[in-house]
């Protein structure tokens, strides 16, 4: 059997982003668990702000279609989201909004969310570790009928969370990452 394919999506484009760093750490952990990992940047899939009139006039943008198909070609998806003003940033929400509008032949609109399990993580320099954004993103994805695994990682004090090799150094963070990785792999295998 071929390796399980996991797609890791950092929800930040900022240089030096704690969430991009956490996405890299998650990709490493999935690879260590035997998964075939793809880590992308949403900068490679630029999308206009979602507008129903724009969709009616021009259709769903090609980048949304490409990203949806990339998600669908993987067995599981990890989204690592920043937290802006106690919620999900516009980049992440807009991406979900557009991808949920994609409907390939012989499927319902947004089917990729029903067919692919998701895991969520966030990193923040604050004590809460992006947990409010995780709650908001979980609500958004479940509204799209996605399976979102229960284990997630809210990385507190992200500026102090890594060793010299950019690996998580605190036992509680390592345990949360391990549980998230294990649960997404098990859920993806069950849904195959």
Short mmCIF file of N, CA and C in Angstrom, two decimals:
data_model
loop_
_atom_site.label_atom_id
_atom_site.label_comp_id
_atom_site.label_asym_id
_atom_site.label_seq_id
_atom_site.Cartn_x
_atom_site.Cartn_y
_atom_site.Cartn_z
N UNK A 1 0.84 -1.18 0.00
CA UNK A 1 0.00 0.00 0.00
C UNK A 1 0.89 1.24 0.00
N UNK A 2 0.52 2.24 -0.79
CA UNK A 2 1.31 3.46 -0.85
C UNK A 2 1.15 4.27 0.43
N UNK A 3 2.10 5.18 0.64
CA UNK A 3 2.08 5.99 1.86
C UNK A 3 0.86 6.89 1.91
N UNK A 4 0.41 7.14 3.10
CA UNK A 4 -0.68 8.08 3.33
C UNK A 4 -0.20 9.47 2.94
N UNK A 5 -1.01 10.21 2.20
CA UNK A 5 -0.63 11.55 1.74
C UNK A 5 -1.31 12.61 2.60
N UNK A 6 -0.49 13.48 3.17
CA UNK A 6 -0.98 14.55 4.05
C UNK A 6 -0.58 15.89 3.46
N UNK A 7 -1.54 16.81 3.37
CA UNK A 7 -1.31 18.17 2.89
C UNK A 7 -1.27 19.11 4.09
N UNK A 8 -0.21 19.90 4.20
CA UNK A 8 -0.06 20.86 5.30
C UNK A 8 -0.16 22.26 4.72
N UNK A 9 -1.10 23.04 5.26
CA UNK A 9 -1.36 24.39 4.76
C UNK A 9 -1.14 25.41 5.88
N UNK A 10 -0.04 26.18 5.82
CA UNK A 10 0.10 27.28 6.77
C UNK A 10 -0.81 28.43 6.35
N UNK A 11 -1.53 28.99 7.31
CA UNK A 11 -2.48 30.06 7.01
C UNK A 11 -1.88 31.44 7.15
N UNK A 12 -0.58 31.54 7.01
CA UNK A 12 0.10 32.83 7.10
C UNK A 12 1.11 32.95 5.98
N UNK A 13 1.22 34.16 5.44
CA UNK A 13 2.21 34.44 4.39
C UNK A 13 3.36 35.30 4.94
N UNK A 14 3.27 35.70 6.19
CA UNK A 14 4.23 36.62 6.77
C UNK A 14 5.61 35.97 6.93
N UNK A 15 6.65 36.70 6.55
CA UNK A 15 8.02 36.24 6.75
C UNK A 15 8.26 36.02 8.24
N UNK A 16 8.82 34.89 8.59
CA UNK A 16 9.10 34.58 9.99
C UNK A 16 7.88 34.18 10.79
N UNK A 17 6.80 33.82 10.13
CA UNK A 17 5.54 33.46 10.80
C UNK A 17 5.72 32.27 11.74
N UNK A 18 5.20 32.42 12.96
CA UNK A 18 5.20 31.29 13.90
C UNK A 18 4.35 30.15 13.37
N UNK A 19 3.31 30.47 12.61
CA UNK A 19 2.44 29.43 12.08
C UNK A 19 3.08 28.69 10.91
N UNK A 20 3.85 29.38 10.09
CA UNK A 20 4.59 28.69 9.04
C UNK A 20 5.64 27.76 9.66
N UNK A 21 6.25 28.21 10.74
CA UNK A 21 7.24 27.38 11.45
C UNK A 21 6.56 26.15 12.06
N UNK A 22 5.37 26.35 12.64
CA UNK A 22 4.63 25.21 13.20
C UNK A 22 4.19 24.26 12.09
N UNK A 23 3.81 24.79 10.94
CA UNK A 23 3.44 23.93 9.81
C UNK A 23 4.63 23.07 9.37
N UNK A 24 5.82 23.66 9.36
CA UNK A 24 7.03 22.90 9.00
C UNK A 24 7.29 21.80 10.04
N UNK A 25 7.09 22.13 11.31
CA UNK A 25 7.28 21.12 12.37
C UNK A 25 6.25 20.00 12.23
N UNK A 26 5.01 20.36 11.90
CA UNK A 26 3.97 19.34 11.71
C UNK A 26 4.29 18.46 10.51
N UNK A 27 4.74 19.07 9.42
CA UNK A 27 5.11 18.30 8.23
C UNK A 27 6.21 17.29 8.57
N UNK A 28 7.18 17.73 9.34
CA UNK A 28 8.26 16.84 9.78
C UNK A 28 7.71 15.67 10.58
N UNK A 29 6.81 15.95 11.51
CA UNK A 29 6.26 14.88 12.36
C UNK A 29 5.42 13.89 11.55
N UNK A 30 4.66 14.38 10.58
CA UNK A 30 3.91 13.46 9.72
C UNK A 30 4.85 12.60 8.88
N UNK A 31 5.92 13.20 8.39
CA UNK A 31 6.91 12.43 7.63
C UNK A 31 7.57 11.36 8.51
N UNK A 32 7.87 11.73 9.76
CA UNK A 32 8.45 10.76 10.70
C UNK A 32 7.51 9.61 10.97
N UNK A 33 6.20 9.88 10.86
CA UNK A 33 5.19 8.84 11.08
C UNK A 33 4.93 8.02 9.81
N UNK A 34 5.68 8.30 8.74
CA UNK A 34 5.58 7.51 7.52
C UNK A 34 4.69 8.08 6.44
N UNK A 35 4.16 9.28 6.64
CA UNK A 35 3.28 9.89 5.64
C UNK A 35 4.10 10.56 4.55
N UNK A 36 3.51 10.64 3.38
CA UNK A 36 4.05 11.41 2.26
C UNK A 36 3.45 12.81 2.40
N UNK A 37 4.28 13.80 2.71
CA UNK A 37 3.80 15.12 3.09
C UNK A 37 4.04 16.14 1.99
N UNK A 38 3.02 16.97 1.74
CA UNK A 38 3.14 18.12 0.85
C UNK A 38 2.83 19.35 1.69
N UNK A 39 3.75 20.31 1.71
CA UNK A 39 3.49 21.58 2.41
C UNK A 39 3.48 22.67 1.36
N UNK A 40 2.41 23.45 1.38
CA UNK A 40 2.24 24.49 0.37
C UNK A 40 2.22 25.86 1.02
N UNK A 41 2.20 26.88 0.17
CA UNK A 41 1.97 28.25 0.61
C UNK A 41 0.74 28.76 -0.11
N UNK A 42 -0.14 29.42 0.63
CA UNK A 42 -1.32 30.00 -0.01
C UNK A 42 -0.94 31.14 -0.95
N UNK A 43 0.28 31.62 -0.87
CA UNK A 43 0.76 32.63 -1.83
C UNK A 43 0.77 32.07 -3.25
N UNK A 44 0.87 30.76 -3.37
CA UNK A 44 0.86 30.11 -4.68
C UNK A 44 -0.55 29.91 -5.23
N UNK A 45 -1.56 30.26 -4.43
CA UNK A 45 -2.96 30.11 -4.82
C UNK A 45 -3.71 31.42 -4.52
N UNK A 46 -3.28 32.55 -5.08
CA UNK A 46 -3.95 33.83 -4.76
C UNK A 46 -5.40 33.82 -5.22
N UNK A 47 -6.26 34.37 -4.35
CA UNK A 47 -7.69 34.40 -4.63
C UNK A 47 -8.24 35.78 -4.30
N UNK A 48 -9.20 36.26 -5.09
CA UNK A 48 -9.87 37.51 -4.71
C UNK A 48 -10.74 37.27 -3.48
N UNK A 49 -11.13 38.33 -2.82
CA UNK A 49 -12.08 38.21 -1.71
C UNK A 49 -13.36 37.60 -2.27
N UNK A 50 -13.92 36.60 -1.54
CA UNK A 50 -15.11 35.93 -2.06
C UNK A 50 -16.24 36.93 -2.27
N UNK A 51 -16.87 36.81 -3.43
CA UNK A 51 -18.00 37.67 -3.80
C UNK A 51 -18.91 36.84 -4.70
N UNK A 52 -20.14 36.63 -4.26
CA UNK A 52 -21.08 35.84 -5.04
C UNK A 52 -21.33 36.40 -6.44
N UNK A 53 -21.32 37.71 -6.57
CA UNK A 53 -21.50 38.31 -7.90
C UNK A 53 -20.31 37.98 -8.80
N UNK A 54 -19.12 38.03 -8.24
CA UNK A 54 -17.92 37.67 -9.01
C UNK A 54 -17.99 36.21 -9.44
N UNK A 55 -18.42 35.33 -8.54
CA UNK A 55 -18.55 33.92 -8.88
C UNK A 55 -19.58 33.73 -10.00
N UNK A 56 -20.72 34.41 -9.90
CA UNK A 56 -21.75 34.29 -10.93
C UNK A 56 -21.26 34.81 -12.28
N UNK A 57 -20.46 35.86 -12.26
CA UNK A 57 -19.97 36.46 -13.50
C UNK A 57 -18.82 35.68 -14.12
N UNK A 58 -17.85 35.25 -13.27
CA UNK A 58 -16.61 34.67 -13.79
C UNK A 58 -16.39 33.22 -13.41
N UNK A 59 -17.24 32.69 -12.55
CA UNK A 59 -17.03 31.32 -12.09
C UNK A 59 -16.04 31.29 -10.93
N UNK A 60 -15.76 30.10 -10.47
CA UNK A 60 -14.80 29.91 -9.38
C UNK A 60 -13.39 30.07 -9.95
N UNK A 61 -12.53 30.86 -9.29
CA UNK A 61 -11.17 31.05 -9.81
C UNK A 61 -10.40 29.73 -9.93
N UNK A 62 -9.56 29.67 -10.94
CA UNK A 62 -8.77 28.46 -11.21
C UNK A 62 -7.93 28.06 -10.00
N UNK A 63 -7.41 29.05 -9.25
CA UNK A 63 -6.60 28.71 -8.08
C UNK A 63 -7.43 27.98 -7.02
N UNK A 64 -8.70 28.32 -6.88
CA UNK A 64 -9.57 27.60 -5.93
C UNK A 64 -9.79 26.17 -6.41
N UNK A 65 -10.00 26.01 -7.70
CA UNK A 65 -10.17 24.68 -8.27
C UNK A 65 -8.91 23.85 -8.07
N UNK A 66 -7.75 24.44 -8.36
CA UNK A 66 -6.47 23.73 -8.20
C UNK A 66 -6.22 23.34 -6.75
N UNK A 67 -6.51 24.25 -5.82
CA UNK A 67 -6.30 23.95 -4.42
C UNK A 67 -7.27 22.86 -3.96
N UNK A 68 -8.51 22.93 -4.39
CA UNK A 68 -9.49 21.90 -4.02
C UNK A 68 -9.02 20.53 -4.53
N UNK A 69 -8.54 20.49 -5.76
CA UNK A 69 -8.07 19.21 -6.32
C UNK A 69 -6.83 18.70 -5.60
N UNK A 70 -5.96 19.64 -5.18
CA UNK A 70 -4.79 19.23 -4.41
C UNK A 70 -5.23 18.64 -3.07
N UNK A 71 -6.18 19.30 -2.42
CA UNK A 71 -6.70 18.77 -1.16
C UNK A 71 -7.30 17.39 -1.37
N UNK A 72 -8.06 17.23 -2.44
CA UNK A 72 -8.70 15.96 -2.73
C UNK A 72 -7.74 14.84 -3.10
N UNK A 73 -6.54 15.18 -3.52
CA UNK A 73 -5.54 14.16 -3.87
C UNK A 73 -4.75 13.69 -2.66
N UNK A 74 -5.06 14.24 -1.49
CA UNK A 74 -4.41 13.83 -0.25
C UNK A 74 -5.42 13.13 0.66
N UNK A 75 -4.92 12.33 1.57
CA UNK A 75 -5.79 11.58 2.47
C UNK A 75 -6.17 12.37 3.71
N UNK A 76 -5.44 13.44 4.00
CA UNK A 76 -5.72 14.28 5.16
C UNK A 76 -5.12 15.66 4.96
N UNK A 77 -5.69 16.66 5.62
CA UNK A 77 -5.24 18.04 5.49
C UNK A 77 -5.02 18.63 6.89
N UNK A 78 -3.91 19.33 7.05
CA UNK A 78 -3.62 20.06 8.28
C UNK A 78 -3.63 21.54 7.93
N UNK A 79 -4.41 22.31 8.68
CA UNK A 79 -4.39 23.76 8.52
C UNK A 79 -3.81 24.36 9.80
N UNK A 80 -2.76 25.16 9.63
CA UNK A 80 -2.12 25.84 10.75
C UNK A 80 -2.46 27.32 10.62
N UNK A 81 -3.32 27.80 11.51
CA UNK A 81 -3.88 29.14 11.36
C UNK A 81 -3.35 30.13 12.39
N UNK A 82 -3.04 31.33 11.96
CA UNK A 82 -2.81 32.39 12.94
C UNK A 82 -4.13 32.78 13.60
N UNK A 83 -4.04 33.60 14.63
CA UNK A 83 -5.23 34.15 15.26
C UNK A 83 -5.16 35.67 15.14
N UNK A 84 -6.15 36.26 14.47
CA UNK A 84 -6.24 37.70 14.35
C UNK A 84 -7.52 38.15 15.05
N UNK A 85 -7.38 39.06 15.99
CA UNK A 85 -8.55 39.59 16.70
C UNK A 85 -9.45 38.48 17.22
N UNK A 86 -8.84 37.48 17.81
CA UNK A 86 -9.54 36.35 18.45
C UNK A 86 -10.29 35.45 17.47
N UNK A 87 -9.87 35.44 16.19
CA UNK A 87 -10.57 34.60 15.23
C UNK A 87 -9.63 34.21 14.09
N UNK A 88 -10.23 33.65 13.05
CA UNK A 88 -9.51 33.18 11.86
C UNK A 88 -9.15 34.37 10.97
N UNK A 89 -7.93 34.43 10.45
CA UNK A 89 -7.59 35.53 9.55
C UNK A 89 -8.32 35.42 8.21
N UNK A 90 -8.44 36.55 7.55
CA UNK A 90 -9.16 36.62 6.27
C UNK A 90 -8.59 35.64 5.24
N UNK A 91 -7.28 35.46 5.20
CA UNK A 91 -6.67 34.56 4.22
C UNK A 91 -7.22 33.14 4.36
N UNK A 92 -7.31 32.66 5.57
CA UNK A 92 -7.78 31.29 5.80
C UNK A 92 -9.28 31.19 5.50
N UNK A 93 -10.06 32.13 6.01
CA UNK A 93 -11.51 32.10 5.78
C UNK A 93 -11.84 32.23 4.30
N UNK A 94 -11.18 33.13 3.60
CA UNK A 94 -11.43 33.33 2.18
C UNK A 94 -11.08 32.08 1.38
N UNK A 95 -9.99 31.42 1.77
CA UNK A 95 -9.60 30.18 1.09
C UNK A 95 -10.67 29.12 1.25
N UNK A 96 -11.16 28.93 2.46
CA UNK A 96 -12.22 27.95 2.70
C UNK A 96 -13.48 28.35 1.92
N UNK A 97 -13.82 29.63 1.93
CA UNK A 97 -15.02 30.08 1.22
C UNK A 97 -14.95 29.73 -0.26
N UNK A 98 -13.82 30.02 -0.91
CA UNK A 98 -13.71 29.72 -2.34
C UNK A 98 -13.65 28.22 -2.61
N UNK A 99 -12.85 27.48 -1.84
CA UNK A 99 -12.74 26.04 -2.08
C UNK A 99 -14.09 25.35 -1.88
N UNK A 100 -14.89 25.85 -0.95
CA UNK A 100 -16.20 25.24 -0.72
C UNK A 100 -17.15 25.44 -1.89
N UNK A 101 -16.82 26.35 -2.81
CA UNK A 101 -17.68 26.61 -3.98
C UNK A 101 -17.32 25.72 -5.18
N UNK A 102 -16.22 24.98 -5.08
CA UNK A 102 -15.78 24.16 -6.21
C UNK A 102 -16.64 22.91 -6.30
N UNK A 103 -17.11 22.64 -7.52
CA UNK A 103 -17.91 21.44 -7.76
C UNK A 103 -17.44 20.81 -9.06
N UNK A 104 -16.65 19.76 -8.94
CA UNK A 104 -16.23 19.01 -10.12
C UNK A 104 -17.38 18.10 -10.56
N UNK A 105 -17.32 17.61 -11.81
CA UNK A 105 -18.38 16.71 -12.29
C UNK A 105 -18.56 15.50 -11.35
N UNK A 106 -19.75 15.07 -11.18
CA UNK A 106 -20.12 13.88 -10.39
C UNK A 106 -19.87 14.06 -8.90
N UNK A 107 -19.88 15.28 -8.41
CA UNK A 107 -19.77 15.48 -6.97
C UNK A 107 -20.61 16.68 -6.56
N UNK A 108 -20.90 16.76 -5.28
CA UNK A 108 -21.64 17.91 -4.77
C UNK A 108 -20.66 19.04 -4.46
N UNK A 109 -21.17 20.25 -4.40
CA UNK A 109 -20.33 21.40 -4.10
C UNK A 109 -19.70 21.21 -2.72
N UNK A 110 -18.39 21.43 -2.63
CA UNK A 110 -17.68 21.30 -1.37
C UNK A 110 -17.41 19.88 -0.92
N UNK A 111 -17.50 18.93 -1.84
CA UNK A 111 -17.35 17.52 -1.46
C UNK A 111 -15.99 17.22 -0.84
N UNK A 112 -14.96 17.95 -1.21
CA UNK A 112 -13.63 17.69 -0.66
C UNK A 112 -13.64 17.79 0.87
N UNK A 113 -14.50 18.63 1.43
CA UNK A 113 -14.56 18.75 2.88
C UNK A 113 -15.20 17.51 3.51
N UNK A 114 -16.10 16.87 2.80
CA UNK A 114 -16.75 15.66 3.32
C UNK A 114 -15.85 14.44 3.21
N UNK A 115 -14.97 14.44 2.20
CA UNK A 115 -14.17 13.26 1.90
C UNK A 115 -12.79 13.25 2.54
N UNK A 116 -12.34 14.37 3.08
CA UNK A 116 -10.98 14.50 3.57
C UNK A 116 -10.98 14.96 5.02
N UNK A 117 -10.36 14.21 5.94
CA UNK A 117 -10.32 14.66 7.32
C UNK A 117 -9.29 15.79 7.51
N UNK A 118 -9.57 16.64 8.49
CA UNK A 118 -8.73 17.80 8.77
C UNK A 118 -8.20 17.75 10.20
N UNK A 119 -7.00 18.28 10.38
CA UNK A 119 -6.44 18.54 11.71
C UNK A 119 -6.09 20.02 11.76
N UNK A 120 -6.16 20.59 12.97
CA UNK A 120 -5.95 22.03 13.13
C UNK A 120 -4.86 22.32 14.15
N UNK A 121 -4.09 23.35 13.85
CA UNK A 121 -3.06 23.82 14.78
C UNK A 121 -2.97 25.34 14.64
N UNK A 122 -2.45 25.96 15.68
CA UNK A 122 -2.22 27.41 15.68
C UNK A 122 -1.04 27.70 16.59
N UNK A 123 -0.36 28.79 16.29
CA UNK A 123 0.77 29.22 17.11
C UNK A 123 0.61 30.70 17.42
N UNK A 124 0.94 31.05 18.65
CA UNK A 124 0.85 32.44 19.06
C UNK A 124 1.86 32.69 20.17
N UNK A 125 2.32 33.92 20.26
CA UNK A 125 3.19 34.28 21.38
C UNK A 125 2.41 34.44 22.67
N UNK A 126 1.09 34.41 22.59
CA UNK A 126 0.25 34.58 23.78
C UNK A 126 0.09 33.26 24.54
N UNK A 127 -0.47 33.37 25.71
CA UNK A 127 -0.72 32.21 26.56
C UNK A 127 -1.78 31.28 25.97
N UNK A 128 -2.73 31.84 25.20
CA UNK A 128 -3.83 31.03 24.67
C UNK A 128 -3.45 30.25 23.42
N UNK A 129 -2.36 30.58 22.79
CA UNK A 129 -1.85 29.78 21.69
C UNK A 129 -2.76 29.67 20.48
N UNK A 130 -3.56 30.69 20.23
CA UNK A 130 -4.41 30.66 19.05
C UNK A 130 -5.65 29.81 19.18
N UNK A 131 -6.01 29.43 20.41
CA UNK A 131 -7.15 28.51 20.59
C UNK A 131 -8.48 29.11 20.16
N UNK A 132 -8.62 30.43 20.23
CA UNK A 132 -9.88 31.04 19.77
C UNK A 132 -10.01 30.91 18.26
N UNK A 133 -8.91 31.05 17.53
CA UNK A 133 -8.94 30.85 16.08
C UNK A 133 -9.22 29.39 15.75
N UNK A 134 -8.67 28.48 16.55
CA UNK A 134 -8.93 27.05 16.32
C UNK A 134 -10.41 26.75 16.48
N UNK A 135 -11.04 27.32 17.50
CA UNK A 135 -12.48 27.10 17.71
C UNK A 135 -13.29 27.66 16.54
N UNK A 136 -12.91 28.84 16.07
CA UNK A 136 -13.62 29.46 14.95
C UNK A 136 -13.44 28.64 13.67
N UNK A 137 -12.22 28.18 13.42
CA UNK A 137 -11.95 27.40 12.21
C UNK A 137 -12.66 26.05 12.26
N UNK A 138 -12.68 25.45 13.42
CA UNK A 138 -13.41 24.17 13.57
C UNK A 138 -14.89 24.37 13.23
N UNK A 139 -15.48 25.46 13.69
CA UNK A 139 -16.88 25.76 13.39
C UNK A 139 -17.09 25.95 11.89
N UNK A 140 -16.20 26.68 11.24
CA UNK A 140 -16.30 26.92 9.80
C UNK A 140 -16.22 25.60 9.03
N UNK A 141 -15.24 24.77 9.37
CA UNK A 141 -15.05 23.51 8.64
C UNK A 141 -16.20 22.53 8.90
N UNK A 142 -16.68 22.47 10.13
CA UNK A 142 -17.80 21.55 10.38
C UNK A 142 -19.06 22.04 9.67
N UNK A 143 -19.21 23.35 9.49
CA UNK A 143 -20.33 23.86 8.70
C UNK A 143 -20.21 23.42 7.24
N UNK A 144 -18.98 23.15 6.80
CA UNK A 144 -18.74 22.61 5.44
C UNK A 144 -18.86 21.09 5.43
N UNK A 145 -19.26 20.53 6.56
CA UNK A 145 -19.44 19.08 6.75
C UNK A 145 -18.12 18.31 6.75
N UNK A 146 -17.06 18.98 7.17
CA UNK A 146 -15.76 18.31 7.25
C UNK A 146 -15.65 17.52 8.55
N UNK A 147 -14.89 16.44 8.48
CA UNK A 147 -14.47 15.73 9.67
C UNK A 147 -13.22 16.42 10.18
N UNK A 148 -13.29 16.96 11.39
CA UNK A 148 -12.14 17.63 12.01
C UNK A 148 -11.78 16.83 13.24
N UNK A 149 -10.56 16.30 13.28
CA UNK A 149 -10.17 15.46 14.41
C UNK A 149 -10.17 16.28 15.69
N UNK A 150 -10.45 15.62 16.80
CA UNK A 150 -10.56 16.30 18.09
C UNK A 150 -9.22 16.84 18.59
N UNK A 151 -8.16 16.06 18.38
CA UNK A 151 -6.85 16.50 18.85
C UNK A 151 -6.34 17.63 17.97
N UNK A 152 -5.95 18.72 18.62
CA UNK A 152 -5.42 19.88 17.92
C UNK A 152 -4.25 20.42 18.74
N UNK A 153 -3.53 21.36 18.16
CA UNK A 153 -2.39 21.94 18.86
C UNK A 153 -2.52 23.45 18.87
N UNK A 154 -2.68 24.02 20.06
CA UNK A 154 -2.62 25.46 20.25
C UNK A 154 -1.30 25.77 20.92
N UNK A 155 -0.33 26.25 20.15
CA UNK A 155 1.04 26.43 20.64
C UNK A 155 1.19 27.80 21.30
N UNK A 156 1.25 27.80 22.62
CA UNK A 156 1.43 29.03 23.39
C UNK A 156 2.90 29.44 23.40
N UNK A 157 3.13 30.73 23.58
CA UNK A 157 4.50 31.25 23.69
C UNK A 157 5.38 30.70 22.57
N UNK A 158 4.89 30.79 21.35
CA UNK A 158 5.54 30.17 20.20
C UNK A 158 6.96 30.68 19.96
N UNK A 159 7.24 31.88 20.41
CA UNK A 159 8.59 32.42 20.24
C UNK A 159 9.61 31.72 21.13
N UNK A 160 9.15 30.89 22.07
CA UNK A 160 10.03 30.16 22.99
C UNK A 160 9.82 28.65 22.91
N UNK A 161 9.12 28.17 21.89
CA UNK A 161 8.66 26.78 21.87
C UNK A 161 9.59 25.79 21.17
N UNK A 162 10.65 26.28 20.53
CA UNK A 162 11.46 25.41 19.68
C UNK A 162 12.89 25.27 20.20
N UNK A 163 13.51 24.15 19.84
CA UNK A 163 14.93 23.96 20.13
C UNK A 163 15.75 24.52 18.96
N UNK A 164 17.04 24.29 18.98
CA UNK A 164 17.92 24.82 17.94
C UNK A 164 17.69 24.20 16.56
N UNK A 165 16.99 23.06 16.52
CA UNK A 165 16.68 22.38 15.25
C UNK A 165 15.26 22.67 14.77
N UNK A 166 14.61 23.67 15.38
CA UNK A 166 13.23 24.04 15.05
C UNK A 166 12.23 22.92 15.32
N UNK A 167 12.53 22.10 16.31
CA UNK A 167 11.61 21.07 16.76
C UNK A 167 10.99 21.55 18.08
N UNK A 168 9.77 21.17 18.33
CA UNK A 168 9.12 21.54 19.59
C UNK A 168 9.94 20.98 20.75
N UNK A 169 10.08 21.78 21.81
CA UNK A 169 10.94 21.35 22.92
C UNK A 169 10.19 21.06 24.22
N UNK A 170 8.96 21.52 24.36
CA UNK A 170 8.23 21.31 25.61
C UNK A 170 7.39 20.03 25.53
N UNK A 171 7.49 19.17 26.54
CA UNK A 171 6.79 17.87 26.50
C UNK A 171 5.29 17.98 26.20
N UNK A 172 4.61 18.94 26.76
CA UNK A 172 3.16 19.06 26.52
C UNK A 172 2.87 19.37 25.05
N UNK A 173 3.70 20.22 24.43
CA UNK A 173 3.53 20.55 23.01
C UNK A 173 3.84 19.34 22.14
N UNK A 174 4.89 18.62 22.49
CA UNK A 174 5.26 17.41 21.74
C UNK A 174 4.14 16.38 21.83
N UNK A 175 3.60 16.20 23.02
CA UNK A 175 2.49 15.24 23.20
C UNK A 175 1.27 15.65 22.39
N UNK A 176 0.95 16.95 22.37
CA UNK A 176 -0.21 17.43 21.60
C UNK A 176 0.01 17.21 20.10
N UNK A 177 1.22 17.47 19.64
CA UNK A 177 1.53 17.26 18.22
C UNK A 177 1.42 15.77 17.88
N UNK A 178 1.98 14.92 18.72
CA UNK A 178 1.93 13.47 18.48
C UNK A 178 0.50 12.97 18.44
N UNK A 179 -0.32 13.44 19.36
CA UNK A 179 -1.73 13.01 19.39
C UNK A 179 -2.46 13.47 18.14
N UNK A 180 -2.21 14.71 17.70
CA UNK A 180 -2.85 15.22 16.50
C UNK A 180 -2.43 14.42 15.26
N UNK A 181 -1.13 14.18 15.13
CA UNK A 181 -0.61 13.41 14.00
C UNK A 181 -1.22 12.02 13.98
N UNK A 182 -1.19 11.35 15.12
CA UNK A 182 -1.71 9.99 15.20
C UNK A 182 -3.21 9.95 14.86
N UNK A 183 -3.98 10.90 15.40
CA UNK A 183 -5.42 10.86 15.17
C UNK A 183 -5.77 11.17 13.71
N UNK A 184 -5.06 12.11 13.08
CA UNK A 184 -5.37 12.39 11.67
C UNK A 184 -5.01 11.19 10.81
N UNK A 185 -3.88 10.55 11.08
CA UNK A 185 -3.48 9.36 10.30
C UNK A 185 -4.53 8.26 10.46
N UNK A 186 -4.94 7.99 11.69
CA UNK A 186 -5.94 6.94 11.94
C UNK A 186 -7.28 7.26 11.28
N UNK A 187 -7.68 8.52 11.36
CA UNK A 187 -8.97 8.93 10.75
C UNK A 187 -8.89 8.83 9.23
N UNK A 188 -7.77 9.28 8.66
CA UNK A 188 -7.60 9.20 7.21
C UNK A 188 -7.60 7.76 6.73
N UNK A 189 -6.94 6.89 7.44
CA UNK A 189 -6.91 5.47 7.06
C UNK A 189 -8.32 4.87 7.13
N UNK A 190 -9.06 5.25 8.13
CA UNK A 190 -10.43 4.75 8.29
C UNK A 190 -11.34 5.25 7.17
N UNK A 191 -11.10 6.47 6.68
CA UNK A 191 -11.97 7.06 5.65
C UNK A 191 -11.58 6.65 4.23
N UNK A 192 -10.44 5.98 4.06
CA UNK A 192 -9.99 5.58 2.72
C UNK A 192 -10.88 4.50 2.13
#
